[in-house]
Every structure is written in C-alpha cells, then in structure tokens.
Short mmCIF file of C-alpha atoms and ligand atoms in Angstrom, two decimals:
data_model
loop_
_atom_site.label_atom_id
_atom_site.label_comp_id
_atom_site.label_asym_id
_atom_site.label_seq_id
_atom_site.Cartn_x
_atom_site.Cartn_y
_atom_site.Cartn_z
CA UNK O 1 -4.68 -1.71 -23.40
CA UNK O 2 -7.27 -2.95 -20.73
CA UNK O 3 -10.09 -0.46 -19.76
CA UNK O 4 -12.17 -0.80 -16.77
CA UNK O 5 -16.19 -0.18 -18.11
CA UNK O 6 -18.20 0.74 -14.76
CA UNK O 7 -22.21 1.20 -15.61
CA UNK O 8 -24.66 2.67 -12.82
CA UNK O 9 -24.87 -0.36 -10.38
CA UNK O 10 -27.96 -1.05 -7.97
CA UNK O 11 -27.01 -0.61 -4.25
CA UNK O 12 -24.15 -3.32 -3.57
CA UNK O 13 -25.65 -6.46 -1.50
CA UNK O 14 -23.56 -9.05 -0.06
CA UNK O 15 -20.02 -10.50 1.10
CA UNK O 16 -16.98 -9.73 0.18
CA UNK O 17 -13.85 -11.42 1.32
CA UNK O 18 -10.31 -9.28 1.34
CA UNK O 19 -7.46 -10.23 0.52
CA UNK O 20 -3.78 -10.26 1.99
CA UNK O 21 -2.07 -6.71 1.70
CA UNK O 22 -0.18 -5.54 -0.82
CA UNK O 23 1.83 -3.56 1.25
CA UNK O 24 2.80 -6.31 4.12
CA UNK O 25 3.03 -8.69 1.63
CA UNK O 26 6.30 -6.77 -0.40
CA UNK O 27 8.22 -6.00 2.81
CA UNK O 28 7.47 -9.55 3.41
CA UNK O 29 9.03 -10.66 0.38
CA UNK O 30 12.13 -8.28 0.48
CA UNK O 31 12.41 -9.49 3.78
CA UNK O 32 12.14 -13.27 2.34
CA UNK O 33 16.33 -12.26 1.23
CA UNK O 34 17.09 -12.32 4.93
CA UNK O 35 16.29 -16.09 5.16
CA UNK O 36 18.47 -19.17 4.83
CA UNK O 37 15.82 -21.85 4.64
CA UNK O 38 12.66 -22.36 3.29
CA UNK O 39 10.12 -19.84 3.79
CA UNK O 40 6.27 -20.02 2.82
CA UNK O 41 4.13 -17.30 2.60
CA UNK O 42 0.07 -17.95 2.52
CA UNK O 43 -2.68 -15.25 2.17
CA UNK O 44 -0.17 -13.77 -0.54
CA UNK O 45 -2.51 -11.52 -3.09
CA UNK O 46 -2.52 -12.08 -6.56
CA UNK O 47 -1.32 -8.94 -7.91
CA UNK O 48 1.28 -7.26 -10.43
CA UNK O 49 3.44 -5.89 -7.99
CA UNK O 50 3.84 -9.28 -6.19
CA UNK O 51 4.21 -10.96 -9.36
CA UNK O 52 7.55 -8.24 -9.64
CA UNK O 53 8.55 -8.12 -6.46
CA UNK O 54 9.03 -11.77 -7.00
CA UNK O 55 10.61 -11.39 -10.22
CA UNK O 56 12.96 -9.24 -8.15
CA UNK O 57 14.22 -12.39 -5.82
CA UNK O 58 14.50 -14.29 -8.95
CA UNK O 59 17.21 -12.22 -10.51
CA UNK O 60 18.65 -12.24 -6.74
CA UNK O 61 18.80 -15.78 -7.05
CA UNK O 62 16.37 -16.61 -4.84
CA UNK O 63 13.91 -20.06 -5.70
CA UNK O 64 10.44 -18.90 -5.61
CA UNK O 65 7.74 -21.24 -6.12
CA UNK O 66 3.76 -20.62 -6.41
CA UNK O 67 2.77 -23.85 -4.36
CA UNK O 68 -1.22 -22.98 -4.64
CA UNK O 69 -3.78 -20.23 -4.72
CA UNK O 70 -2.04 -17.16 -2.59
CA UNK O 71 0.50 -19.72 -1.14
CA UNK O 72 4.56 -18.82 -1.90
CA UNK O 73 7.84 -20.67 -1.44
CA UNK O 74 10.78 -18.63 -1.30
CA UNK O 75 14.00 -20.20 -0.77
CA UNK O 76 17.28 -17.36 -0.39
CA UNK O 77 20.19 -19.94 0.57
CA UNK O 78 22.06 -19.29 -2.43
CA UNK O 79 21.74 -15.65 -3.59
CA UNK O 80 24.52 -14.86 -5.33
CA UNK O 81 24.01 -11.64 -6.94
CA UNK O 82 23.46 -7.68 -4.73
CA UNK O 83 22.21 -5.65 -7.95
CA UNK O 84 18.65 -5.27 -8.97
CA UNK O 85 18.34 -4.10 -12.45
CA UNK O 86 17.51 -0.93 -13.97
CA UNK O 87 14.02 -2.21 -15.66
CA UNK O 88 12.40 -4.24 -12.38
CA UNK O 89 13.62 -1.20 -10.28
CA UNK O 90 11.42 1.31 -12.68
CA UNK O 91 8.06 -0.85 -12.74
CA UNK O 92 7.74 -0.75 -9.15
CA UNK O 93 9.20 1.87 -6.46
CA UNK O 94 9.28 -0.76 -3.26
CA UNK O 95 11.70 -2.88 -5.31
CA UNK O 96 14.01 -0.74 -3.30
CA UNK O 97 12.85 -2.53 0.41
CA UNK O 98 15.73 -5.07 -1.26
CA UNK O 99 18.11 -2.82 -0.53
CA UNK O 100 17.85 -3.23 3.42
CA UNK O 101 17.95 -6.99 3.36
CA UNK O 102 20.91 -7.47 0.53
CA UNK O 103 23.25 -4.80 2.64
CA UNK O 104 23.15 -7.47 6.15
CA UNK O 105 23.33 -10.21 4.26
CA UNK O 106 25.51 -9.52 1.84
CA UNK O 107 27.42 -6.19 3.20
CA UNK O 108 26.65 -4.68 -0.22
CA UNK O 109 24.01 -3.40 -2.54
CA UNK O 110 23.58 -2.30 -5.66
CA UNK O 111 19.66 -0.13 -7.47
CA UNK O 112 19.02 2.02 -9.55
CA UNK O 113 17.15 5.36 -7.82
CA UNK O 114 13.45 4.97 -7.60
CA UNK O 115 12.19 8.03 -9.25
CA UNK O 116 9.45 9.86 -8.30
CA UNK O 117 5.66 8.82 -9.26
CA UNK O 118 2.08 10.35 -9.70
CA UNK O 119 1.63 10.92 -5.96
CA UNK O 120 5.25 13.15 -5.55
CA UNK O 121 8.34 12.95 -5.60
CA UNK O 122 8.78 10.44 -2.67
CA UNK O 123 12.85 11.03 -1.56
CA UNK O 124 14.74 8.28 -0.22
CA UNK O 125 16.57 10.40 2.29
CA UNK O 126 15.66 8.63 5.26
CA UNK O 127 16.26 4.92 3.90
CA UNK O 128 19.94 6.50 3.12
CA UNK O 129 19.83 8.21 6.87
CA UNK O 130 19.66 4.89 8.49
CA UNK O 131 21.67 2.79 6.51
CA UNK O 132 24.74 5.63 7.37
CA UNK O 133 23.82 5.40 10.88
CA UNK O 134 24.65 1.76 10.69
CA UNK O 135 27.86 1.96 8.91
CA UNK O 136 27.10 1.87 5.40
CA UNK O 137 29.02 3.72 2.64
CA UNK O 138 26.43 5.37 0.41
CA UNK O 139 27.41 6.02 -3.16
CA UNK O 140 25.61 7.46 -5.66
CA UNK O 141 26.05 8.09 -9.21
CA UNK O 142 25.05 7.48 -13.02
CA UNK O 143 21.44 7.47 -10.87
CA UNK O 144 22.29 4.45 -8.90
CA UNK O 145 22.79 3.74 -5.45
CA UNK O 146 25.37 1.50 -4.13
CA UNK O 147 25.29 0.66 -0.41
CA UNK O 148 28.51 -0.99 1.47
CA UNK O 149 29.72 -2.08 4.21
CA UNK O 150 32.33 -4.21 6.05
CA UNK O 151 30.13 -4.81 9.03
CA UNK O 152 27.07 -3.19 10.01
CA UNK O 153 26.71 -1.92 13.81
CA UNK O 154 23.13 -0.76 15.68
CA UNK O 155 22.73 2.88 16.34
CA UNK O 156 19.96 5.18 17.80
CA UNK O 157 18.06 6.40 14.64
CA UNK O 158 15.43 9.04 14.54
CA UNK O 159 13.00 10.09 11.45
CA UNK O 160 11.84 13.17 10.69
CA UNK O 161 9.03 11.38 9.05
CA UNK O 162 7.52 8.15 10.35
CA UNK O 163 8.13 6.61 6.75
CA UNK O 164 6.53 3.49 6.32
CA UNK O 165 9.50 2.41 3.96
CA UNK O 166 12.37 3.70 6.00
CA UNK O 167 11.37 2.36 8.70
CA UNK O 168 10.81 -1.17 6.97
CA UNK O 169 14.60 -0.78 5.58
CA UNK O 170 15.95 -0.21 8.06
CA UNK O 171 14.28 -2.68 10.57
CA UNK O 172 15.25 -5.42 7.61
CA UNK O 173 19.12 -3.76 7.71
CA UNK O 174 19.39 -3.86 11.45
CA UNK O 175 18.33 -7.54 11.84
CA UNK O 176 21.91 -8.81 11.65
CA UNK O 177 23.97 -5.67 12.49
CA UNK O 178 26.41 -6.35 15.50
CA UNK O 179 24.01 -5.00 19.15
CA UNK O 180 21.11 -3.07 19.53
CA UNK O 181 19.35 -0.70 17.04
CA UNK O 182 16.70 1.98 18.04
CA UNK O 183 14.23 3.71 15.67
CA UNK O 184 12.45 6.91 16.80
CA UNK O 185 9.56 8.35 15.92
CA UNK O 186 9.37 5.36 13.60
CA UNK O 187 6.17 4.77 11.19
CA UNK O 188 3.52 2.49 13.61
CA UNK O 189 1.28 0.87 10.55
CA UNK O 190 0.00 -2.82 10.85
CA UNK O 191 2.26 -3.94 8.17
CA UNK O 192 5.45 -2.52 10.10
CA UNK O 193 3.93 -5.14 12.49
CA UNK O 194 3.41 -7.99 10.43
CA UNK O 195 6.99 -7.33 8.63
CA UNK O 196 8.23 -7.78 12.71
CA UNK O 197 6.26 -10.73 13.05
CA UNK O 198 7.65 -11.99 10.13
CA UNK O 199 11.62 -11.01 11.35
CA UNK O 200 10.79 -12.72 14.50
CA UNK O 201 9.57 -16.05 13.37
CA UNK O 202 12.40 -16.38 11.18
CA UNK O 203 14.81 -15.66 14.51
CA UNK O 204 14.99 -11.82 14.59
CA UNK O 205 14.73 -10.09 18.04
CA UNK O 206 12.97 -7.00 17.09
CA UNK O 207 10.13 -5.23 19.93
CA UNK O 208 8.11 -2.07 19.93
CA UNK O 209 6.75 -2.50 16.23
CA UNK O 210 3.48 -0.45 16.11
CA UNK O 211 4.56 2.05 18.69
CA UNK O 212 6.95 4.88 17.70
CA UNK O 213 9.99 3.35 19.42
CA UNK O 214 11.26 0.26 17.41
CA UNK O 215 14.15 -1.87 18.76
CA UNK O 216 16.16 -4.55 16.97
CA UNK O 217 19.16 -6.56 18.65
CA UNK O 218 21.30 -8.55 15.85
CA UNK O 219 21.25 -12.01 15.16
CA UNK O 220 23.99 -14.11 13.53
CA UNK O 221 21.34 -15.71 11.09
CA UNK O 222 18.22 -16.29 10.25
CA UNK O 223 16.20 -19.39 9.21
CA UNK O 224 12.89 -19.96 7.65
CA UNK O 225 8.73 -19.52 8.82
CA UNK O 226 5.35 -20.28 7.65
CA UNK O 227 3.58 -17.10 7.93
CA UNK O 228 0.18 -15.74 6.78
CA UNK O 229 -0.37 -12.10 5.39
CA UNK O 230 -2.27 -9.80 7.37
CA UNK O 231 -5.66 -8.72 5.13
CA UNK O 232 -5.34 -5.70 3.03
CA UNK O 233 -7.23 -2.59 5.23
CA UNK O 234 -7.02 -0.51 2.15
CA UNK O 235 -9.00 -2.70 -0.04
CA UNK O 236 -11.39 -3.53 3.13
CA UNK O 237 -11.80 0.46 3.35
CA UNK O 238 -12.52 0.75 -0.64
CA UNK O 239 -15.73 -2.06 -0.37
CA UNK O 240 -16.67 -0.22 2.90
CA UNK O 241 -16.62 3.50 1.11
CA UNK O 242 -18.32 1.26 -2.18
CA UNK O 243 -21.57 0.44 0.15
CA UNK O 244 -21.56 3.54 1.64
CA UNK O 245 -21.31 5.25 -2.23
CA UNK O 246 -24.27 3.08 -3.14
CA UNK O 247 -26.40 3.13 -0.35
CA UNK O 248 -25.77 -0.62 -0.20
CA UNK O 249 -25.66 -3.19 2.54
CA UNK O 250 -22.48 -5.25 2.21
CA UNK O 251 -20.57 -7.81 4.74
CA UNK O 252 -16.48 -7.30 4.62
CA UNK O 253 -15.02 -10.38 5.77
CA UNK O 254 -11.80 -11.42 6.52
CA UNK O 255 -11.05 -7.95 8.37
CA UNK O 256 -8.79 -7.01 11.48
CA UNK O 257 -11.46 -4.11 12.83
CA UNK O 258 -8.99 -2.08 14.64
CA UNK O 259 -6.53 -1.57 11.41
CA UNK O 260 -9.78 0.84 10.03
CA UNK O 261 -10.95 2.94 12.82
CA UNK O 262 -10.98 6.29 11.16
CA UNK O 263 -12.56 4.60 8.21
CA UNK O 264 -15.52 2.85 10.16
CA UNK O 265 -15.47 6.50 12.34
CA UNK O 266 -15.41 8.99 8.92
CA UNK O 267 -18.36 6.31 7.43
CA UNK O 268 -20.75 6.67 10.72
CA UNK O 269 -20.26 10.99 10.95
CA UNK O 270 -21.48 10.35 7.21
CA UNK O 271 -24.47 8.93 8.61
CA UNK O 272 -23.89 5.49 8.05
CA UNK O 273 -24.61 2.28 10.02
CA UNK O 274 -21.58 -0.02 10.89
CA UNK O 275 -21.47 -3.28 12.38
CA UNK O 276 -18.75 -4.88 13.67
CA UNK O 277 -18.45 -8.43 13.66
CA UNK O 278 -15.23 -10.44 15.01
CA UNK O 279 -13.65 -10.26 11.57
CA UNK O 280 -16.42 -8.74 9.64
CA UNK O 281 -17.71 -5.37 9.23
CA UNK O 282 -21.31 -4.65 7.76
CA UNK O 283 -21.46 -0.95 5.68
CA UNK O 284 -24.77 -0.12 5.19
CA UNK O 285 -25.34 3.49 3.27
CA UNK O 286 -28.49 5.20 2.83
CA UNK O 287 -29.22 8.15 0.50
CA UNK O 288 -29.11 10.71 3.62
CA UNK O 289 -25.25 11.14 3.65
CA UNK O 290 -23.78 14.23 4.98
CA UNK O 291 -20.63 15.60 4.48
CA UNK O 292 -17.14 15.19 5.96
CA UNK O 293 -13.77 16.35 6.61
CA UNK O 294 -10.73 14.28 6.42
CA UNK O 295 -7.46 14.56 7.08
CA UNK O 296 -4.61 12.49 6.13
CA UNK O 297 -1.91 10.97 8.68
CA UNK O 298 0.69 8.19 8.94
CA UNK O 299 -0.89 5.36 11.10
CA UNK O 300 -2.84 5.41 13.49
CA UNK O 301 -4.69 8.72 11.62
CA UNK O 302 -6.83 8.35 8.16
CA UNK O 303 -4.87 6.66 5.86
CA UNK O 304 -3.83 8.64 2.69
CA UNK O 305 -4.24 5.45 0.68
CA UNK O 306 -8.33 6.21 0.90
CA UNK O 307 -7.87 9.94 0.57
CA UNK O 308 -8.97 9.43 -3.27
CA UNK O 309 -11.96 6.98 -2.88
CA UNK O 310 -13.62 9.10 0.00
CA UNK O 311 -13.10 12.15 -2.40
CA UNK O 312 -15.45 9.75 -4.62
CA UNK O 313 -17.84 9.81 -2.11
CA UNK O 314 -17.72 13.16 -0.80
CA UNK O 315 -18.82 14.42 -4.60
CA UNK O 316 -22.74 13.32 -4.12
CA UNK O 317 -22.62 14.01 0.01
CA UNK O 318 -25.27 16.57 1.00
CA UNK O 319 -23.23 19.90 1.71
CA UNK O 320 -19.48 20.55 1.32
CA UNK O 321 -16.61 17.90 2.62
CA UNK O 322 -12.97 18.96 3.17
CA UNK O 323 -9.70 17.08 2.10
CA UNK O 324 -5.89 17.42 3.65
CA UNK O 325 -3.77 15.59 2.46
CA UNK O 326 -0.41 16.06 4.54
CA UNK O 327 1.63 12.65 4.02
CA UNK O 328 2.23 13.51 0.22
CA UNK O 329 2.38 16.40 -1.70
CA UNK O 330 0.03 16.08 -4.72
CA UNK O 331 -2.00 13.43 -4.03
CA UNK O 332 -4.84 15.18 -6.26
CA UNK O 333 -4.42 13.61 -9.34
CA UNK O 334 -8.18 11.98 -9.07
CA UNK O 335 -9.62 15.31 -8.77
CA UNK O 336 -9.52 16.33 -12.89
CA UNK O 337 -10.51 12.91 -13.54
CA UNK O 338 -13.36 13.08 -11.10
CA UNK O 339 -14.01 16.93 -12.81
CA UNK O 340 -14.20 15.18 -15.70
CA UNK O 341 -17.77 13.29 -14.05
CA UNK O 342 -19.28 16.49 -13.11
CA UNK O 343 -17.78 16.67 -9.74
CA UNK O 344 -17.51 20.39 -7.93
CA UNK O 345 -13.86 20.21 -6.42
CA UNK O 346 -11.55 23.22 -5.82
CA UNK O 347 -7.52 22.59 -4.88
CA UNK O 348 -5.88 24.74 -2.58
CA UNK O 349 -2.29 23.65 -2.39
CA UNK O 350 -2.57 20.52 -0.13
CA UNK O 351 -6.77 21.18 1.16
CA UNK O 352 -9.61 19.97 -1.73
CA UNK O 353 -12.91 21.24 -1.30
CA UNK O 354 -15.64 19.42 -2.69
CA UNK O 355 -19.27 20.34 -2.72
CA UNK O 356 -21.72 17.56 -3.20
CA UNK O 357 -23.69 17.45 -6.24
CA UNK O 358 -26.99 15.16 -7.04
CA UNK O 359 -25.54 13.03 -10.01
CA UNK O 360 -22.21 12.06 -11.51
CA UNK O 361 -22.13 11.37 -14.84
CA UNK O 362 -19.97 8.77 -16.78
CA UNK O 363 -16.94 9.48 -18.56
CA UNK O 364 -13.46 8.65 -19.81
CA UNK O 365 -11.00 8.45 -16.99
CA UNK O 366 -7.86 7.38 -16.52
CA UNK O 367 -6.23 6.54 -13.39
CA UNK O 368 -3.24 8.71 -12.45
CA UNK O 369 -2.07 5.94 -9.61
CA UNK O 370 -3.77 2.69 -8.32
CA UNK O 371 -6.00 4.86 -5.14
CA UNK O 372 -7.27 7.19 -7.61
CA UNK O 373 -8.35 4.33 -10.31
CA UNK O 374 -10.36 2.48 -7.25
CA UNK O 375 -12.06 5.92 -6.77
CA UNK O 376 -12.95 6.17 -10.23
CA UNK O 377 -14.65 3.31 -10.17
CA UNK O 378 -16.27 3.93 -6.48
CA UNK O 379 -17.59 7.16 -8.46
CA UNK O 380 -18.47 5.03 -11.42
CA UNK O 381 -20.61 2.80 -9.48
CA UNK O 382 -23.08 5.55 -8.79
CA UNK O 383 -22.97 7.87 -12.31
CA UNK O 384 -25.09 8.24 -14.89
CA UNK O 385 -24.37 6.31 -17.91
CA UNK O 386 -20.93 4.14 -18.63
CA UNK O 387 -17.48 5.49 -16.59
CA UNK O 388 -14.95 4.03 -18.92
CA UNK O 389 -11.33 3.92 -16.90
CA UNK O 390 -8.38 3.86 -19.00
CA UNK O 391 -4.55 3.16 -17.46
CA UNK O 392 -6.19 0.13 -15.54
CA UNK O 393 -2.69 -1.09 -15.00
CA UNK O 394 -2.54 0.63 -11.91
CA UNK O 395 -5.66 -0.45 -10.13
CA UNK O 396 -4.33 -4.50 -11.02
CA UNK O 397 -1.09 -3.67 -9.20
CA UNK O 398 -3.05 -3.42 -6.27
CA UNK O 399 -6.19 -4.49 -6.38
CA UNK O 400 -6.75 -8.74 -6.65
CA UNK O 401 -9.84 -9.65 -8.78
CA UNK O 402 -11.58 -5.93 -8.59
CA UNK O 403 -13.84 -6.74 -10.84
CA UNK O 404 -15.23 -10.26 -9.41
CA UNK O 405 -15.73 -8.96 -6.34
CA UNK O 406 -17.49 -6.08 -7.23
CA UNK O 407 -19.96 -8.36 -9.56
CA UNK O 408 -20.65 -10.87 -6.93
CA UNK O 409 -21.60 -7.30 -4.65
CA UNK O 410 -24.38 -6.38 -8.16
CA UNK O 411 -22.22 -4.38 -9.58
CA UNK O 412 -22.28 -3.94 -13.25
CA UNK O 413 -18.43 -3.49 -14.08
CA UNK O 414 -16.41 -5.79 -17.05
CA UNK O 415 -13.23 -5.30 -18.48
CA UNK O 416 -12.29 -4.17 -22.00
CA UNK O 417 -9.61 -4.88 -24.10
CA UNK O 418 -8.57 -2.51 -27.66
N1 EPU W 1 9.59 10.44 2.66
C1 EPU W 1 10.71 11.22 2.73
N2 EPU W 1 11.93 10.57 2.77
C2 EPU W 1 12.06 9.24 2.74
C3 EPU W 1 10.89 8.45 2.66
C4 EPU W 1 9.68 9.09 2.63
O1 EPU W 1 10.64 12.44 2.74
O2 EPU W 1 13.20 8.74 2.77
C5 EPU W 1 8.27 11.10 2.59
C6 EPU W 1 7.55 10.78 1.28
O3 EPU W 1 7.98 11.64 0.24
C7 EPU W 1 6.11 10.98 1.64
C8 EPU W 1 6.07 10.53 3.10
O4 EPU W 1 7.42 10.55 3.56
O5 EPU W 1 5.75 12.31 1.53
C9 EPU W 1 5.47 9.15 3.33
O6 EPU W 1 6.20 8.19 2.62
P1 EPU W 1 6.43 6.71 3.16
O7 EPU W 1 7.88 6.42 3.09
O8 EPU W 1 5.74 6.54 4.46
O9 EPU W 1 5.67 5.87 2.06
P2 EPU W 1 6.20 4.61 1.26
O10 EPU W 1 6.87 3.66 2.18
O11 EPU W 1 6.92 5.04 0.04
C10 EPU W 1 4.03 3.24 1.71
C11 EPU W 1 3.00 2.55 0.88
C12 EPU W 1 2.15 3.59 0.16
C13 EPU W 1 1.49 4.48 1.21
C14 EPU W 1 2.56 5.10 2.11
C15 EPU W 1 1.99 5.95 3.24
C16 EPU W 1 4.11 0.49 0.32
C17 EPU W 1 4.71 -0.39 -0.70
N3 EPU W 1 3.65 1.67 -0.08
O12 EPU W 1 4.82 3.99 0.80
O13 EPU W 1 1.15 2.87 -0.55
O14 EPU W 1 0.77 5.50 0.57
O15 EPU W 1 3.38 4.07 2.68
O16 EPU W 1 1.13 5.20 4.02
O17 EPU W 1 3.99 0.09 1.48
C18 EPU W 1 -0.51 2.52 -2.17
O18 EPU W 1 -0.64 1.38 -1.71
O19 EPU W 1 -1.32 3.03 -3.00
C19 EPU W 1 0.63 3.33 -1.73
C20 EPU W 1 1.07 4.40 -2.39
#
C-alpha cells in the first residue's frame, strides 16, 4: 500500500498548472455513450477514476483509445451490451451517470446500486425521479437497478435538491426523448455546463445550463466532437488554500477565475493577497491569517469539495473559524485525522468549530475520502515533523500528479510504498 510522506515544507514559490476536472471529465465520458461517431476528448486528467470510468465504456463496448498525454478517443457506434457490472459499479459511485445515456440510446439499463461512501449515504432518488418522469420503468431488486423503456418522452422535472448528478442524468436521458424536457431548480455548477457544451457539439439542443432552469428538446441522433475539459476548480482551490497554508507566493495557471469566487473571497477575509490574472490567480499568504467562517452550498456558494482543506487551514488561523457543511451529511471524516495533528476541532451535528492553534504536528493519517486526504497533506505541509498519509488511493482518484506539483511549488512530499 502507497503512503503519502509530507515533511514541513518552506513557503510554496512558483507555478502550478491545473489540470482538466475530474468531475466534467466523467459526465463527459458517460456522455461519450450518447455518440455515434468518433469523439475526442483533450485536457482529460490522468486519474483512477478516469482510468474506470473508461474501463466502464469498454465493457459497454465502446473503443476507447489514449491517443497522447490527456488526449481520448472514444468511439460508441457499436455498443452492444446495457449492464455495467457489479465490481466497476463498486470502485467508483459516478459509474452510475451511464445509466442516463444507455436508457436513450438503448431504451434499457441495467447497475448495480451505488452504495453509500465516507461522505453519506448519497440516495439516488432523484436520478430515479427523472428517469420516471420520462417514461422509464424502474425496477429494483437483488440491489440492482434496471431502467426501461419503450420510448422516452420530455416532461417538466423539478429537484428537491439541485444534485449535480441528477441533474447530469437526466440532461444525458432527455437528449433523445421525443419534445421538450424542463429541469427545475436544477444543480448550476460549471461542469453541468461543460457536460451541455459537450451535448451540444455532438447535436443536442439543450439551453439554460448554469442557471436553475435547464431545457433539453430531443434529437433523433447524435454524432461526434472534439472537445477540451474545462480545468479542475477544486484542485485550483487546493494549491490556492496550499499558499495561503504556507504563507507562500504561488501562480495557478490554467484557471477560469469566476468558477472560484468564494474561494479567492474566503482567502482575502483571511487576510490574504489575490491577484487575478486572465487565467491565472496569484495566492500569496502571510503569517497574519485570521479566521473564517464557511459555509457549504451547491454552486454558485462555497463548494463542499474544499470544506476539508480550508478546515486544514483554519487549524493554525489566529482565533476561532466556523464550518457548515449543508450539501452532505458527515462530511467530517478529516476532523479525527486532523485531531490526530494536534488540531482543536469540536463537531456539532453538521457545524465544526475549530480554534487555531500555533503548530501542527506530524502524524499517521489516513484519508477517509479523496477532499480529506488533500487536506491532510495541506495540514502536512505546515506541521512539525513527518505527516505520513495512509489510504492514498483516494487522493490519486482525484488528484493528477499531487506530488510533482507540489515539489516543483518546494514542497518536501514523496511517496512510499510497504
Ligand atoms: N442527493 C439526494 N438524492 C439524489 C442525489 C443526491 O438526496 O438522488 C443528495 C446527496 O445525498 C447529497 C446532495 O444531494 O447530500 C448532493 O449530491 P449531488 O448529487 O449533488 O452530488 P454527486 O453528483 O453525487 C458531485 C461530485 C462530488 C461533489 C458533489 C457536490 C462528481 C462525480 N461528484 O457528486 O464530488 O461533492 O457533486 O458538489 O461530480 C469529489 O470530487 O470529491 C466529490 C465528492
């Protein structure tokens, strides 16, 4: 088993370019089924759960070829089979954004339930919600979900949630229903816009993505598109929180500004000095940082994919920062582990407090979930002694080359292996 070792580091210096997004670049490839001719995908990161998402079109019988460095071919002419097994289902939960995409183009599907994970139970309700609402029997048993249809027709759908995977289902399901589909109160994140994008150069009529109102009118068929993934604002947001940590100066390149508002607007109340560029943003820290308060929302409010590595930095701000997290229900799992450094943190239901202390100190870790493993090494950066992070399997499934770009930043981080 890999372990992540994470020494003290000097303040982090330098640029750092980000990669494509891991989560536009899975809808992307579910939505890669939908296609009938080639499609090529560029900016594509190099990560576990792309590498099984497109182990996933494989066994649909799709042709997927690595044609260079973050550049994919997919080719879905000739799927053949509706069923995604059992063991690719259980490595990674958004296996299940096949399901939308295999029900219009082949009227049926066939997965086994994603269960729940780390961060809560995560129900599929509202995928189920608005494949019914298009016409689709749902059937469930032995802990798989079939999904069929004769034809599927566009309906008004609302969620109670603005789920960032319903709504992706669904969008993929409506492409090629029979008339108009509308989705209310639907989830507004950039990669619910780049999936659209996507849908649209391969010959989908879809408007409204990024506002709560989505609407799709079905097309007979769609073709294939060159299209580029959108850069990952998570792992932007995780270098910008890593200068901040250090009281570092560091360039993020390759950035679309407006996708991390509340992150550039939570770093400057801390006291920090951001600079945008055009698609660049320069962090620098300083070792004045006051605390914070943060509370998690679906898009356009702080994500609750940086809940965990502002936590990090919250533990050595001067006072006492506050945490909600309201988008999932124990999201805390980073807090023991964190404990486990010295951290002061107290867990009220869904609200952390966390009083700022002078020093972490090193430890074993282990990451609970691949937000909380990039905070333990955000807090590792700055502790005393070695933070050695065990379960590093998460952090790869979303972060590409963590530990290159955090050495060519100064930071003294390597892996291990038993
Ligand atoms: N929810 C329901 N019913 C549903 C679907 C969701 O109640 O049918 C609830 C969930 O239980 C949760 C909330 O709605 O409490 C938000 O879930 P959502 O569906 O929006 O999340 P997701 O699509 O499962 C994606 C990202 C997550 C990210 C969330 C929220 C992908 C592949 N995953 O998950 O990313 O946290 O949106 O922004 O896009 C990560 O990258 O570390 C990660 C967990």
């Amino acid at each position: 088993m890999d372990r992540i070792m994470v020494e003290k580091s000097p303040p982090l210096k330098g640029n750092v370019r980000i990669s494509g997004a891991k989560n536009a670049a899975l809808p992307i490839l579910a939505a890669s089924l939908l296609g009938t001719e080639d499609i090529i995908l560029e900016d594509v990161p190099k990560l576990k759960d792309v590498e099984i998402m497109c182990e996933v079109l494989t066994s649909l019988g799709s042709k997927v070829d690595y044609l260079d460095e973050g550049v994919i071919r997919i080719n879905s002419a000739g799927i053949s089979n509706y069923e995604t097994s059992y063991e690719l289902m259980s490595k990674m939960r958004a296996s299940f954004l096949v399901m939308g995409p295999l029900l219009t183009r082949m009227g049926k599907t066939k997965n086994s339930m994603p269960g729940g994970c780390a961060i809560g139970t995560r129900p599929i309700d509202l995928h189920l919600k608005g494949f019914r609402a298009l016409g689709a029997t749902i059937d469930i048993d032995h802990g798989n979900i079939g999904a069929y249809t004769e034809k599927l027709v566009g309906d008004k759908i609302y969620l109670d949630f603005p789920s960032v995977g319903a709504t992706e289902n669904i969008m993929m399901a409506a492409t090629m229903a029979e008339g108009e589909t509308i989705i209310d109160n639907a989830a507004m994140e950039p990669e619910i816009v780049d999936l659209s994008n996507f849908l649209n150069k391969l010959g989908a009529d879809i408007k409204g993505a990024g506002t709560s109102t989505i609407r799709i009118k079905g097309v007979k068929k769609l073709g294939g598109a060159r299209h580029s993934i959108i850069p990952d604002r998570i792992e932007a947001g995780t270098f910008m929180v890593a200068a901040a940590i250090t009281g570092g100066d560091v360039v993020i390149e390759n950035v679309i500004n407006s996708h991390v508002k509340p992150i550039i607007a939570k770093l400057k109340e801390a006291g920090c000095t951001v600079e945008e560029g055009i698609d660049s943003i320069r962090v620098i820290g300083n070792s004045e940082l006051k605390a914070i308060d943060i509370k998690t929302l679906p898009y356009p409010g702080f994500p609750t994919d940086m809940q965990a590595q502002f936590m990090a930095l919250m533990t050595i701000l001067k006072g006492t920062s506050m945490v909600i997290e309201t988008v999932f229900e124990n999201r805390f799992m980073h807090v023991d582990e964190l404990k486990k450094m010295g951290a002061d943190i107290k867990i009220d239901d869904r609200s952390a407090i966390i009083k700022g202390i002078k020093q972490l100190k090193g430890a074993v870790v282990k990451a609970s979930d691949l937000r909380a493993g990039a905070a333990l090494v955000l807090g590792g950066l700055v502790a005393d002694g070695i933070t050695e992070i065990e379960n590093v399997y998460h952090i790869d499934r979303g972060y590409d080359g963590i530990e290159a770009k955090f050495t060519g930043l100064g930071a003294v981080i390597y892996r291990k292996n038993d």
